[in-house]
Backbone as JSON, one array per atom type, in Angstrom:
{
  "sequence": "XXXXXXXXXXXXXXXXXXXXXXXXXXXXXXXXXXXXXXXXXXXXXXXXXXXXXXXXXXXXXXXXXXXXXXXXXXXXXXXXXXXXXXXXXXXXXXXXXXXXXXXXXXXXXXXXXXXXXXXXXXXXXXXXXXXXXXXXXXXXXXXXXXXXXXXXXXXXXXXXXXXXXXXXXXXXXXXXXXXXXXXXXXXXXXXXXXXXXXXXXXXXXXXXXXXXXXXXXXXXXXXXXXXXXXXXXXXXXXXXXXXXXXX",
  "N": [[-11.64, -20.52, 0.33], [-8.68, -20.55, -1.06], [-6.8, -23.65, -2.78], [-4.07, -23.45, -3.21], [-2.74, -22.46, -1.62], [0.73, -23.69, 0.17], [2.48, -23.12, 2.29], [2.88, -21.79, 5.18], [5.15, -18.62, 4.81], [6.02, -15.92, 5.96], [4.36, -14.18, 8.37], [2.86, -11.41, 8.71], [1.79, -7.96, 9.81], [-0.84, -7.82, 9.03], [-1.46, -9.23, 6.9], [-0.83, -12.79, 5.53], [1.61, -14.65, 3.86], [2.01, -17.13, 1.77], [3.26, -19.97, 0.61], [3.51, -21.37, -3.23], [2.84, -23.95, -5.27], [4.26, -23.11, -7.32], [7.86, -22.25, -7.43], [7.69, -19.47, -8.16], [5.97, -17.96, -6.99], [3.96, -16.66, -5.02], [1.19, -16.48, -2.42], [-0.83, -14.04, -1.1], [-2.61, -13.4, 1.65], [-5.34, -11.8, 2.75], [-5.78, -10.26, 5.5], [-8.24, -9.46, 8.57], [-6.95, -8.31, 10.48], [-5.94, -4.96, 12.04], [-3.72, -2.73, 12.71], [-2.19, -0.06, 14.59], [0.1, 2.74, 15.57], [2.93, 1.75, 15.98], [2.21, -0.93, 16.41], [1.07, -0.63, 18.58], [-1.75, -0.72, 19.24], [-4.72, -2.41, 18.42], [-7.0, -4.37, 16.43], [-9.62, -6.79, 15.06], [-11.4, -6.24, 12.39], [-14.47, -6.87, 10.71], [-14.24, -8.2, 7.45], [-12.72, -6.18, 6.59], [-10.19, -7.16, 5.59], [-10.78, -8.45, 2.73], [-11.74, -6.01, 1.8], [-9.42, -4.12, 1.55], [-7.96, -6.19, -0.29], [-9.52, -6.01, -2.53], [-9.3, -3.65, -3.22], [-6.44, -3.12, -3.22], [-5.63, -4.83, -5.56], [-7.11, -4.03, -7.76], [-5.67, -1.09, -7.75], [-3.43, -2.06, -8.39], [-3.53, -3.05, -10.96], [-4.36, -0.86, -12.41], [-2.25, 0.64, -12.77], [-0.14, -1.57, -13.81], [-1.13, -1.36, -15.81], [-0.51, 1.14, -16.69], [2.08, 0.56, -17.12], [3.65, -0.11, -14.55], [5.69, -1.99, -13.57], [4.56, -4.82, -11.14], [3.92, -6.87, -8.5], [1.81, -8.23, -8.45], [-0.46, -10.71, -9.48], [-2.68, -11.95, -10.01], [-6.45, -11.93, -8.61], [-7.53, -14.5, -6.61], [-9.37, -15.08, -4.46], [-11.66, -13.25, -2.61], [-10.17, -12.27, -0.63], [-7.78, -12.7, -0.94], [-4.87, -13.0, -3.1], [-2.66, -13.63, -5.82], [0.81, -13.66, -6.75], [4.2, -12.65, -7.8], [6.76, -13.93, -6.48], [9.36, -11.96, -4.6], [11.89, -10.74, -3.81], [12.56, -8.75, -0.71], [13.05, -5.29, -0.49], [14.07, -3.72, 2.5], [13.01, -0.94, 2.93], [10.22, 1.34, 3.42], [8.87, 3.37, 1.4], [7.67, 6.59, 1.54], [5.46, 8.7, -0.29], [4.48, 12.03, -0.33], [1.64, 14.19, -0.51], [0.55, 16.42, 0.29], [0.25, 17.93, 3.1], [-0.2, 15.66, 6.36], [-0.65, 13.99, 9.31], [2.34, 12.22, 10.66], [3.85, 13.91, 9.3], [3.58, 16.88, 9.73], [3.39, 16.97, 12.4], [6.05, 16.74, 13.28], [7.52, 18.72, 11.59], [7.79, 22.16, 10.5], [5.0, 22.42, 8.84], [2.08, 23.52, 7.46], [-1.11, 22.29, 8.01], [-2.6, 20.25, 5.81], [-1.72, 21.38, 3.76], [-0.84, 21.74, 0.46], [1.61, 20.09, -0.98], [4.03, 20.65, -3.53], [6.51, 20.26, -5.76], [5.72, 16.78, -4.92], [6.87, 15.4, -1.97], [9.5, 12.79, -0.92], [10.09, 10.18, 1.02], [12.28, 8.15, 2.79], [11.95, 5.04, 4.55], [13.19, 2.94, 7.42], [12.31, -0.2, 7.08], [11.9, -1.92, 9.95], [11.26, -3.68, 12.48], [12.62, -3.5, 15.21], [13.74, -1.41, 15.14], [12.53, 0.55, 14.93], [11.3, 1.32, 12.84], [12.88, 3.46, 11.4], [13.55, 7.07, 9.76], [15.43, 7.39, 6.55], [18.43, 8.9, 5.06], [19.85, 9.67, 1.81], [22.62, 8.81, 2.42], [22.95, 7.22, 4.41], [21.26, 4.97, 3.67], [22.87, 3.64, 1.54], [25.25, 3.6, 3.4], [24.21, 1.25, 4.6], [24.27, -0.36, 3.02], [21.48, -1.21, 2.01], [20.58, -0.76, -0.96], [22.1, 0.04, -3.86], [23.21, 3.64, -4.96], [22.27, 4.2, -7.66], [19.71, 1.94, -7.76], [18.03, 3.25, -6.01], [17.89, 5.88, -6.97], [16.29, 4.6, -8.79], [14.1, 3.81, -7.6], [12.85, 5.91, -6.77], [11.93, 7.35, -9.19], [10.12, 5.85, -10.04], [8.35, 5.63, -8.35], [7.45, 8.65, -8.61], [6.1, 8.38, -10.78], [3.51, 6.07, -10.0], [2.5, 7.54, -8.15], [1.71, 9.92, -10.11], [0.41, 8.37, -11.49], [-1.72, 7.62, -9.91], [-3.17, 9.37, -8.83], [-4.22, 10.62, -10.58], [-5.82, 8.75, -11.5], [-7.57, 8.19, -9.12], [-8.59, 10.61, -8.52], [-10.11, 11.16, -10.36], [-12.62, 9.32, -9.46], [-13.48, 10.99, -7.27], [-11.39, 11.44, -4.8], [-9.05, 12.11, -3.38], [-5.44, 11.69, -3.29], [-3.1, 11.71, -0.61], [-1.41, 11.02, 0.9], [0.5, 8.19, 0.53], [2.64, 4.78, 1.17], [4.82, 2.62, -0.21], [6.29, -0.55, -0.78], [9.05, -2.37, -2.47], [10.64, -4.98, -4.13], [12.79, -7.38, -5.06], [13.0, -9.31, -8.1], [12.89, -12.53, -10.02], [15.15, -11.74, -11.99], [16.0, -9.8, -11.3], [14.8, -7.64, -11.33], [13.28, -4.39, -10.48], [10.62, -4.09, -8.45], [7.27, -3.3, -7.53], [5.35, -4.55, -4.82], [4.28, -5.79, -1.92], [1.02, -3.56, -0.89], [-1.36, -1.3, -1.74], [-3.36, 0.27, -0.13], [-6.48, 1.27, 2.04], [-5.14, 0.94, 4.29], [-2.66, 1.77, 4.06], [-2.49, 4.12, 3.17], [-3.45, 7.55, 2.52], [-6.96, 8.97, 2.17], [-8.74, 11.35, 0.94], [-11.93, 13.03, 0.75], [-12.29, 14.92, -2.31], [-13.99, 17.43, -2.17], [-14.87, 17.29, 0.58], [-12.98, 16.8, 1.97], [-13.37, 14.78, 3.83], [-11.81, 12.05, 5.46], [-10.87, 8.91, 4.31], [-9.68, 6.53, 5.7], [-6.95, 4.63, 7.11], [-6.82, 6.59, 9.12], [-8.74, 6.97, 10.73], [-9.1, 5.21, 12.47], [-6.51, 5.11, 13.86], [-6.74, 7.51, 15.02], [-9.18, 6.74, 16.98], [-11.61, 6.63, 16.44], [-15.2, 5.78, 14.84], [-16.18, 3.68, 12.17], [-14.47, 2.71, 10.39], [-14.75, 0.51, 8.88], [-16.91, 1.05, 7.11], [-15.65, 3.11, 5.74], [-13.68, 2.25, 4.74], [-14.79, 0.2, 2.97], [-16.71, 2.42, 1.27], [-14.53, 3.06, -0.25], [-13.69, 0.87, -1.84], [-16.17, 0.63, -3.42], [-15.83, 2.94, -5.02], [-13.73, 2.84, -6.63], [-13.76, 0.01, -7.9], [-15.36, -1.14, -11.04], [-18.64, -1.44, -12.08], [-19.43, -3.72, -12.78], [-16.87, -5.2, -12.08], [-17.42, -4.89, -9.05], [-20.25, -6.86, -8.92], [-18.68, -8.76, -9.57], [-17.38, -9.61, -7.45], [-18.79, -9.37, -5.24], [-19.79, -6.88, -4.13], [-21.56, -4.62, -2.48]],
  "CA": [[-10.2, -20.45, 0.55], [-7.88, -21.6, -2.02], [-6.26, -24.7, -2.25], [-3.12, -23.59, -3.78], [-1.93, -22.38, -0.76], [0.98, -24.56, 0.68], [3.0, -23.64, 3.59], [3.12, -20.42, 5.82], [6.56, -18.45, 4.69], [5.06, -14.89, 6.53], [3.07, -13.65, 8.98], [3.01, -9.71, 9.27], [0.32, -7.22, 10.87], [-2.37, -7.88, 8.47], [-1.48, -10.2, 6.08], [0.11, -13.78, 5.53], [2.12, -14.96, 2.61], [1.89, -18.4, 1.48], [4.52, -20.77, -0.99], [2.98, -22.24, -3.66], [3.7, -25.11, -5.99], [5.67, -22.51, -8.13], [8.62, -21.35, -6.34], [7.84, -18.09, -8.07], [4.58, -17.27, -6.83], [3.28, -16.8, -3.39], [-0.02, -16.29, -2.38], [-0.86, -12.8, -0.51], [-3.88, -13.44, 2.22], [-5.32, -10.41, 3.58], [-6.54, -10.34, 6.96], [-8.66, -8.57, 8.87], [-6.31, -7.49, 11.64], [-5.53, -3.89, 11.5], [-2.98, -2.05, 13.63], [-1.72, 1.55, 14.49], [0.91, 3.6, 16.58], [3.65, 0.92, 16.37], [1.23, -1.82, 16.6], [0.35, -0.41, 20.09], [-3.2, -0.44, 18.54], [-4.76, -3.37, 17.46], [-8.55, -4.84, 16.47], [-9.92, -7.05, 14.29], [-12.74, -5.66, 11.91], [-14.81, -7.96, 9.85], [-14.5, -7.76, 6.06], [-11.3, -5.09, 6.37], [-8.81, -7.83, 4.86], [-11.5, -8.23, 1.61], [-11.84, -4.45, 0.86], [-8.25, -4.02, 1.32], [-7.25, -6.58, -1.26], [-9.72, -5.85, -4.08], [-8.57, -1.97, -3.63], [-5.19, -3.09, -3.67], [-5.72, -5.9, -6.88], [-7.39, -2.93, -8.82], [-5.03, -0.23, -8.05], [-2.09, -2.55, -9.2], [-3.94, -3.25, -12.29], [-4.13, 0.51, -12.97], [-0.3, 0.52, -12.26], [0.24, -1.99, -14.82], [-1.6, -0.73, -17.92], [0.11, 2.35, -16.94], [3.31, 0.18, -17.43], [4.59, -0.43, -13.53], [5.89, -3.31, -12.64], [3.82, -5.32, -9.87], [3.9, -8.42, -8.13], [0.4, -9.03, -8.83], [-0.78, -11.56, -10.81], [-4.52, -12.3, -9.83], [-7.04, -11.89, -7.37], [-7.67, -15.87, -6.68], [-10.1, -15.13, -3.72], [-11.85, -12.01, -2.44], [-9.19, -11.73, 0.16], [-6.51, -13.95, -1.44], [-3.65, -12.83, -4.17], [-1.51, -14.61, -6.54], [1.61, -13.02, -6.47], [5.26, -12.69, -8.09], [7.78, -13.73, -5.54], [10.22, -11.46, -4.2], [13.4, -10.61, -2.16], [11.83, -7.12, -0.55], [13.95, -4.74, 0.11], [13.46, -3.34, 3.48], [12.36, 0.36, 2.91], [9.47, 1.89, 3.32], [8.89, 4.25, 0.53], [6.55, 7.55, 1.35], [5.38, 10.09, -0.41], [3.3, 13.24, 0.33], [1.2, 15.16, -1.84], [-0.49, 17.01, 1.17], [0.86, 17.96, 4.57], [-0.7, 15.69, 6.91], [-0.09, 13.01, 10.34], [3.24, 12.86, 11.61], [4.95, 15.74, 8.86], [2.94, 17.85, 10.45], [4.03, 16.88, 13.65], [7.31, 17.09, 13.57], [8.15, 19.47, 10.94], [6.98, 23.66, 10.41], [4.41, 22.4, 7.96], [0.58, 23.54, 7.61], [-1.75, 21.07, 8.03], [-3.58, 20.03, 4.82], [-0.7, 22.45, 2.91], [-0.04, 21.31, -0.65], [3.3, 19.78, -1.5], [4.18, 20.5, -5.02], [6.89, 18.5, -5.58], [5.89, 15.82, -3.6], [7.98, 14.75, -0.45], [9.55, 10.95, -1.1], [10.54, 9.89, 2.32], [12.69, 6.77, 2.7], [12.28, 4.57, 6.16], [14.18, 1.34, 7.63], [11.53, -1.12, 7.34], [12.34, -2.76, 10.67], [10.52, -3.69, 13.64], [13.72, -3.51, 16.08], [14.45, 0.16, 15.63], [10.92, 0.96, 15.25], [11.19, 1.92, 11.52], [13.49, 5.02, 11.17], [13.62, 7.73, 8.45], [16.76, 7.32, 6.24], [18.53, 9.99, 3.78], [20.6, 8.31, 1.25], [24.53, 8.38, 2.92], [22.21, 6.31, 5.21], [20.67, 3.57, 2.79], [23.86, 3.31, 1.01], [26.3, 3.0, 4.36], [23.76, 0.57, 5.63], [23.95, -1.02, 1.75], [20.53, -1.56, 1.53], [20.74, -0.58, -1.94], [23.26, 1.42, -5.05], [22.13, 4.71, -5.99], [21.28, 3.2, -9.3], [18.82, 1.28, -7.73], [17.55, 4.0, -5.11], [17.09, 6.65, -7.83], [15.32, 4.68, -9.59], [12.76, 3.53, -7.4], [12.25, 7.58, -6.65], [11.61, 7.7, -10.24], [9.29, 4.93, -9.89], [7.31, 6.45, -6.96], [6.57, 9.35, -8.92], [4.82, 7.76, -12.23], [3.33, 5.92, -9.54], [1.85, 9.2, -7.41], [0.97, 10.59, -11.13], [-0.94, 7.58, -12.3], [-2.49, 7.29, -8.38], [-3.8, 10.7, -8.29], [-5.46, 10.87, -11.8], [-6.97, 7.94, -11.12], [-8.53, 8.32, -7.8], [-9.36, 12.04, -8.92], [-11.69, 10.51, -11.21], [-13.58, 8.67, -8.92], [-13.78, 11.67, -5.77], [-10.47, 10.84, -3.88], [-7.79, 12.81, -2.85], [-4.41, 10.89, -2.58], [-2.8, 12.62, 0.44], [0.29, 10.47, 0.82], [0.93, 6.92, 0.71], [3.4, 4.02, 1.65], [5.22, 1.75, -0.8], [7.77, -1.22, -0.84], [9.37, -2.33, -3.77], [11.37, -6.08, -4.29], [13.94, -7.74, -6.53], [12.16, -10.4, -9.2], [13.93, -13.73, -10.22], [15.72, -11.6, -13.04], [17.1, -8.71, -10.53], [13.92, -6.36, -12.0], [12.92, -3.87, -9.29], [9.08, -4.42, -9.04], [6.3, -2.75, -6.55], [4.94, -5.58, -3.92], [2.8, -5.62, -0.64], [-0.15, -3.77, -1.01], [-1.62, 0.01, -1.75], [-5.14, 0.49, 0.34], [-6.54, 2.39, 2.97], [-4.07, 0.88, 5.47], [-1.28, 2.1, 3.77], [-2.78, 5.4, 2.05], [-4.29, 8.67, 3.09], [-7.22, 9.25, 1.11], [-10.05, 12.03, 1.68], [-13.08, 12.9, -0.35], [-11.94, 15.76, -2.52], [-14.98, 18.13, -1.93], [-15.47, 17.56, 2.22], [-12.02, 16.33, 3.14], [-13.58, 13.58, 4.47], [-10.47, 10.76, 5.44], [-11.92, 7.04, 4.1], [-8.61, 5.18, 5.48], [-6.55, 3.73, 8.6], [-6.84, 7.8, 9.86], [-10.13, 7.03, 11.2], [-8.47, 3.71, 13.44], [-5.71, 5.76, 14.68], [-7.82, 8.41, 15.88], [-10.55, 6.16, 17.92], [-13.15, 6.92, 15.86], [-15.91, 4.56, 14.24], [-16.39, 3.67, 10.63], [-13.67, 2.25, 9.68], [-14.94, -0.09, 7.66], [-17.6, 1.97, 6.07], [-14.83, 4.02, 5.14], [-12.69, 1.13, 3.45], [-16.48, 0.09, 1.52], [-17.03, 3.19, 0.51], [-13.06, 3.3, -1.51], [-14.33, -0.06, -2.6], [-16.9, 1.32, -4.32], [-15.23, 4.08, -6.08], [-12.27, 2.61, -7.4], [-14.12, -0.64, -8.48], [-16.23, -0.99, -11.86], [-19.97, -1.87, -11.64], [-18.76, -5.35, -13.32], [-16.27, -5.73, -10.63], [-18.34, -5.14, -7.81], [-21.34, -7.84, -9.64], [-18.09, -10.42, -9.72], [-16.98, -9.43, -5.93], [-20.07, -9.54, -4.56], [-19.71, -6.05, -3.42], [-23.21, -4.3, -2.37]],
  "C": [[-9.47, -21.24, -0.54], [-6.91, -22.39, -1.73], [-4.95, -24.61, -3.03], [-1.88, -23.03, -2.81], [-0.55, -23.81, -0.08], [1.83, -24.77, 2.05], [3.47, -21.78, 3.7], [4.51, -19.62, 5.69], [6.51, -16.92, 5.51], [4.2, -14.6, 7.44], [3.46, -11.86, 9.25], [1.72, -9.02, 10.12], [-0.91, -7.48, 10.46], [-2.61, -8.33, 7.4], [-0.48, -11.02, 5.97], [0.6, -14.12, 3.84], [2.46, -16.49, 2.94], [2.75, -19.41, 0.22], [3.28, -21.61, -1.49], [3.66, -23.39, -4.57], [4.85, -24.7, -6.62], [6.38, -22.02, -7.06], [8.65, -19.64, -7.06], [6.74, -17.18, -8.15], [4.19, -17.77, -5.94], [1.82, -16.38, -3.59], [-0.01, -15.47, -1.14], [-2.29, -13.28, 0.64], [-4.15, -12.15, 2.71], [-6.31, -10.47, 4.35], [-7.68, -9.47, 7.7], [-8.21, -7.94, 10.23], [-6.03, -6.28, 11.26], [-5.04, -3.29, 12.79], [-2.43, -0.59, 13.57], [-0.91, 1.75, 15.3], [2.41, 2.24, 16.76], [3.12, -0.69, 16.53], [1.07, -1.84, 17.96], [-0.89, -0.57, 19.78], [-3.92, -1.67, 17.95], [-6.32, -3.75, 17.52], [-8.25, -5.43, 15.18], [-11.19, -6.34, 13.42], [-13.12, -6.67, 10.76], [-14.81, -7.12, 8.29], [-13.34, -6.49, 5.93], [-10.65, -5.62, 5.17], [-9.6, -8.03, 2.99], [-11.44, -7.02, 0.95], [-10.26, -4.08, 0.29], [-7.24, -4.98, 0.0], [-8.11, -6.54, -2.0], [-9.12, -4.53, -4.07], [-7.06, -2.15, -3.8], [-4.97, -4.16, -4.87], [-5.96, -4.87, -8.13], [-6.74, -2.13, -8.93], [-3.67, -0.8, -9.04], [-2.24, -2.86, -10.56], [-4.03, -1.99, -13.39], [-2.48, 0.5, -13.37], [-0.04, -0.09, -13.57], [0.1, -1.62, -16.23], [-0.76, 0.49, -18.02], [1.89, 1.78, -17.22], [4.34, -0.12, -16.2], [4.43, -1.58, -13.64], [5.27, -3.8, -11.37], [4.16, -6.28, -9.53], [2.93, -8.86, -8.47], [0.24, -9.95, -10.01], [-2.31, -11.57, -10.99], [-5.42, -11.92, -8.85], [-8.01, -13.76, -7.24], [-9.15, -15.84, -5.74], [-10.5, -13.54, -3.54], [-10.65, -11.43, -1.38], [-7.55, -12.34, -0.11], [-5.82, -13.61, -3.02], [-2.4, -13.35, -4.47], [-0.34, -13.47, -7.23], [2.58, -13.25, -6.78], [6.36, -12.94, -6.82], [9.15, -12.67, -5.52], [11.21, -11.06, -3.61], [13.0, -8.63, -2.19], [12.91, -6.97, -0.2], [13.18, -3.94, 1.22], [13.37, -1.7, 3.49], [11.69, 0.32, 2.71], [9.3, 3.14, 2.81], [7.27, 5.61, 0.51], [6.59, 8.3, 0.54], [3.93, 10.67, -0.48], [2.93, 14.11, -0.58], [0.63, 16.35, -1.05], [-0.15, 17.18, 2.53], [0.12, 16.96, 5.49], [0.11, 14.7, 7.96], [1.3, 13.7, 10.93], [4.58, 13.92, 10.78], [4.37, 16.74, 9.79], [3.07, 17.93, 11.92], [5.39, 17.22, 14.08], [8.16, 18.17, 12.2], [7.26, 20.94, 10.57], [5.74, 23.22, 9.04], [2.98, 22.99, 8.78], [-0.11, 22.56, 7.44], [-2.69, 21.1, 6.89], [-2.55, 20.95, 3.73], [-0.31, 21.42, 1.81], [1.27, 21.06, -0.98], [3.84, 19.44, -3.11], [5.87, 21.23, -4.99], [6.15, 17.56, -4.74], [6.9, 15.46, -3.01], [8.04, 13.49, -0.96], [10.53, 11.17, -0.02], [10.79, 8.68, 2.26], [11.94, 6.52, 4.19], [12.27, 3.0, 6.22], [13.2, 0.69, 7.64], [12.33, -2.21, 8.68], [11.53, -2.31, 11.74], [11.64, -3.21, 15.39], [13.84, -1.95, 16.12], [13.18, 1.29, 14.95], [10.72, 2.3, 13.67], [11.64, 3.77, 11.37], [13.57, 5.96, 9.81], [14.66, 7.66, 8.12], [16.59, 8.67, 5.22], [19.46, 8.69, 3.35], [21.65, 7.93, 1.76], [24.13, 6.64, 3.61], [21.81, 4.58, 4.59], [22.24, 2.99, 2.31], [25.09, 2.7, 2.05], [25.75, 1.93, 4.97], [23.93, -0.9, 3.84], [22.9, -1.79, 1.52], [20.17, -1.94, -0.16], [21.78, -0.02, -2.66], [22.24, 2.35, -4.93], [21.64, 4.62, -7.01], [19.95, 3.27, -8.67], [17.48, 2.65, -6.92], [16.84, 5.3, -5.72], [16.27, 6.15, -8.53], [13.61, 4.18, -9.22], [11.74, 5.1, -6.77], [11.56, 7.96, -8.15], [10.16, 6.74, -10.88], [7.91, 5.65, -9.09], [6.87, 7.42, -7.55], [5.98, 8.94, -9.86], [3.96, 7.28, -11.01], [1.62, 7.08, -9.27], [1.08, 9.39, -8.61], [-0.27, 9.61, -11.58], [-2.06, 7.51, -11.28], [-3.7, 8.04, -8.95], [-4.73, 11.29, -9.56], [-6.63, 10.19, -11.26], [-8.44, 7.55, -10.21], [-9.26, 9.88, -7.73], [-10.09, 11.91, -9.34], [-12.71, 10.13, -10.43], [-13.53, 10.04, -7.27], [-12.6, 11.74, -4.71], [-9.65, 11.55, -4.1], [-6.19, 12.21, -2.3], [-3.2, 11.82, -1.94], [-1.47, 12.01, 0.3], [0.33, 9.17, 0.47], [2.23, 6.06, 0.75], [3.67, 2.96, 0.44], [6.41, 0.73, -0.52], [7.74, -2.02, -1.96], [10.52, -3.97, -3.38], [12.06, -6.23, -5.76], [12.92, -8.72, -7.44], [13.14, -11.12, -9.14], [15.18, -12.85, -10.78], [16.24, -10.5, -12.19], [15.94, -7.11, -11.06], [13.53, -5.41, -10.44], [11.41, -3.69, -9.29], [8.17, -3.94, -7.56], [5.69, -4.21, -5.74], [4.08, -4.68, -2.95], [1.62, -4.99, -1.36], [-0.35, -2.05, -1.18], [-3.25, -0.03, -1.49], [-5.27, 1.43, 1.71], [-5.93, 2.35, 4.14], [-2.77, 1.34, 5.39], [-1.3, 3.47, 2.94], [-3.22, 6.6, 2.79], [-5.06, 9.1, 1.76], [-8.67, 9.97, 1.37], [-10.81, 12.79, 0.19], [-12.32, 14.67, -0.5], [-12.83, 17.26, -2.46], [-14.68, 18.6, -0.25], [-14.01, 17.31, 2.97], [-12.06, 15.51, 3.67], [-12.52, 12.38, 5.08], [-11.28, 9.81, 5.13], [-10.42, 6.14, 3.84], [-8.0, 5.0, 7.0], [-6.5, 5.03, 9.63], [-7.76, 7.59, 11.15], [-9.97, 5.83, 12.93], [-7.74, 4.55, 14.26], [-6.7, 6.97, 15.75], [-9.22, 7.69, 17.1], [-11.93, 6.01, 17.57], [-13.67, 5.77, 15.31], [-16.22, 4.82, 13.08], [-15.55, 3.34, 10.18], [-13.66, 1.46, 8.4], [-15.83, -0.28, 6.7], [-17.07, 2.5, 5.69], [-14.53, 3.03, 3.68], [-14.03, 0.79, 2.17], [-16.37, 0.89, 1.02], [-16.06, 3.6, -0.45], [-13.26, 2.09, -2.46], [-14.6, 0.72, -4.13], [-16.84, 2.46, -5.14], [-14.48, 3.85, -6.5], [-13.04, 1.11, -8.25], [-15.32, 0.24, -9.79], [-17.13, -1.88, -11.47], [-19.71, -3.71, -11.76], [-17.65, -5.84, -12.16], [-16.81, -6.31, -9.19], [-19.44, -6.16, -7.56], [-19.98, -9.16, -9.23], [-17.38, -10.95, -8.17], [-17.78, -9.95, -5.22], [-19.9, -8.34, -4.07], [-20.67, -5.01, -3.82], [-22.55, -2.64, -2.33]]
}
C-alpha cells in the first residue's frame, strides 16, 4: 500500500480517492467491490479492484500516445493510481458501437445490431435521481456545461472510441459500448478521469461473442473474475504482466 496516500476525499462504489502532498494529485484506489442495477447488486470479488486498474492504467496510456488528455499519471501500486486532480463534471458520457443492455430495452433496436455512427449518450451523473439521460437544452438549462465545452467532449469521445476499438481489435476484443467522465484540470483543460475497464465497458471476444465484463455480474452468472483476467491478459504486454505479477 502506498504511503503517499493522505486523507480520504472520496468514497464511491468501487473505488476511493485519496489527497496527496500535492494538491494536484490524488491517488485513485481500486477496490474490489463491484455493483449493478442501481447498486441493488453488490459483492466483493477478490483481485477485481487489481485487474480493473492495470486495464484501466494501460488503456489510458494508449489514450495518451494517441494524444488524449488523462488524469493518469502512474500506476504506484497494482491497485493504486497517481492521478491529476480534477473538478468532474457530473455526466456520464456513453457511447455505443453495438446495440446491446438497456438500448435494447427500451428502444426498437436489434440486439447485437451495429451502430455506425456510434450513439453518444449523455446522463446526470447523480445518485438522487438515479442517473437520468440528458439531451443538450437539458445539460445547458441545468448549466452543467457551454456547448463549447459539450461539443467538444463529443469530439473527444469519438478519437477516443476510434483509438479504443483499434486497439482492443488487435488483441481479440470487441468494444461494444462504454462509459466515460471527463473533468476540468488546474488550467480549465477538459481531461478524461475515473476509469475505462470491464466495469465500465462492454467487451466480447470478437469471434464467439463471448462478454469478459460487469455483463456477466449483472446477469448472476459466474466468472467474473476470470473474465476481468482474461482482458488483463490481452491488453497487457508480456513485460507488463512479468512487472504486475500477472500469471
Amino acid at each position: 500500500m502506498s504511503d503517499m496516500k493522505k486523507e480520504l476525499l472520496y468514497t464511491g462504489k468501487a473505488k476511493d480517492v485519496y489527497k496527496t502532498e500535492n494538491d494536484d494529485e490524488v491517488i485513485i484506489k481500486f477496490r474490489d467491490d463491484i455493483t449493478a442495477l442501481d447498486g441493488g447488486k453488490k459483492d466483493t470479488l477478490s483481485k477485481k479492484g487489481i485487474y480493473n486498474a492495470l486495464i484501466s492504467s494501460k488503456l489510458f496510456e494508449i489514450l495518451e500516445e494517441q494524444g488524449v488528455s488523462t488524469q493518469y499519471i502512474k500506476l504506484i501500486e497494482q491497485d493504486e493510481m497517481l492521478a491529476k486532480s480534477l473538478e468532474m463534471i457530473p455526466l456520464e458520457v456513453i457511447c455505443r458501437n453495438i446495440a446491446a443492455g438497456s438500448l435494447v430495452k427500451k428502444y426498437p433496436f436489434q440486439n447485437k445490431q451495429e451502430l455506425n455512427p456510434p450513439i453518444i449518450q449523455f446522463d446526470y451523473k447523480n445518485d438522487e435521481y438515479h442517473d437520468p439521460m440528458l439531451n443538450d437544452s437539458i445539460i445547458l438549462a441545468l448549466d452543467i456545461v457551454n456547448q463549447e465545452t459539450l461539443d467538444k467532449i463529443r469530439d473527444i469521445t469519438l478519437t477516443i472510441n476510434k483509438v479504443l476499438c483499434d486497439y482492443l481489435k488487435e488483441r481479440t476484443l470487441l468494444l461494444v459500448d462504454f462509459k466515460l467522465e471527463f473533468g476540468f484540470d488546474k488550467d480549465g483543460n477538459i481531461v478524461l478521469g475515473d476509469e475505462i475497464s470491464p466495469d465500465t465497458t462492454r467487451l466480447w471476444d470478437v469471434e464467439t461473442l463471448e462478454n469478459f465484463d460487469k455483463d456477466i455480474f449483472r446477469k448472476g452468472e459466474s466468472g467474473v473474475v476470470d473474465a476481468y483476467h482474461k482482458v488483463v491478459t490481452l491488453v497487457l504486454t508480456e513485460d507488463e504482466k512479468d512487472k504486475w505479477n500477472v500469471e
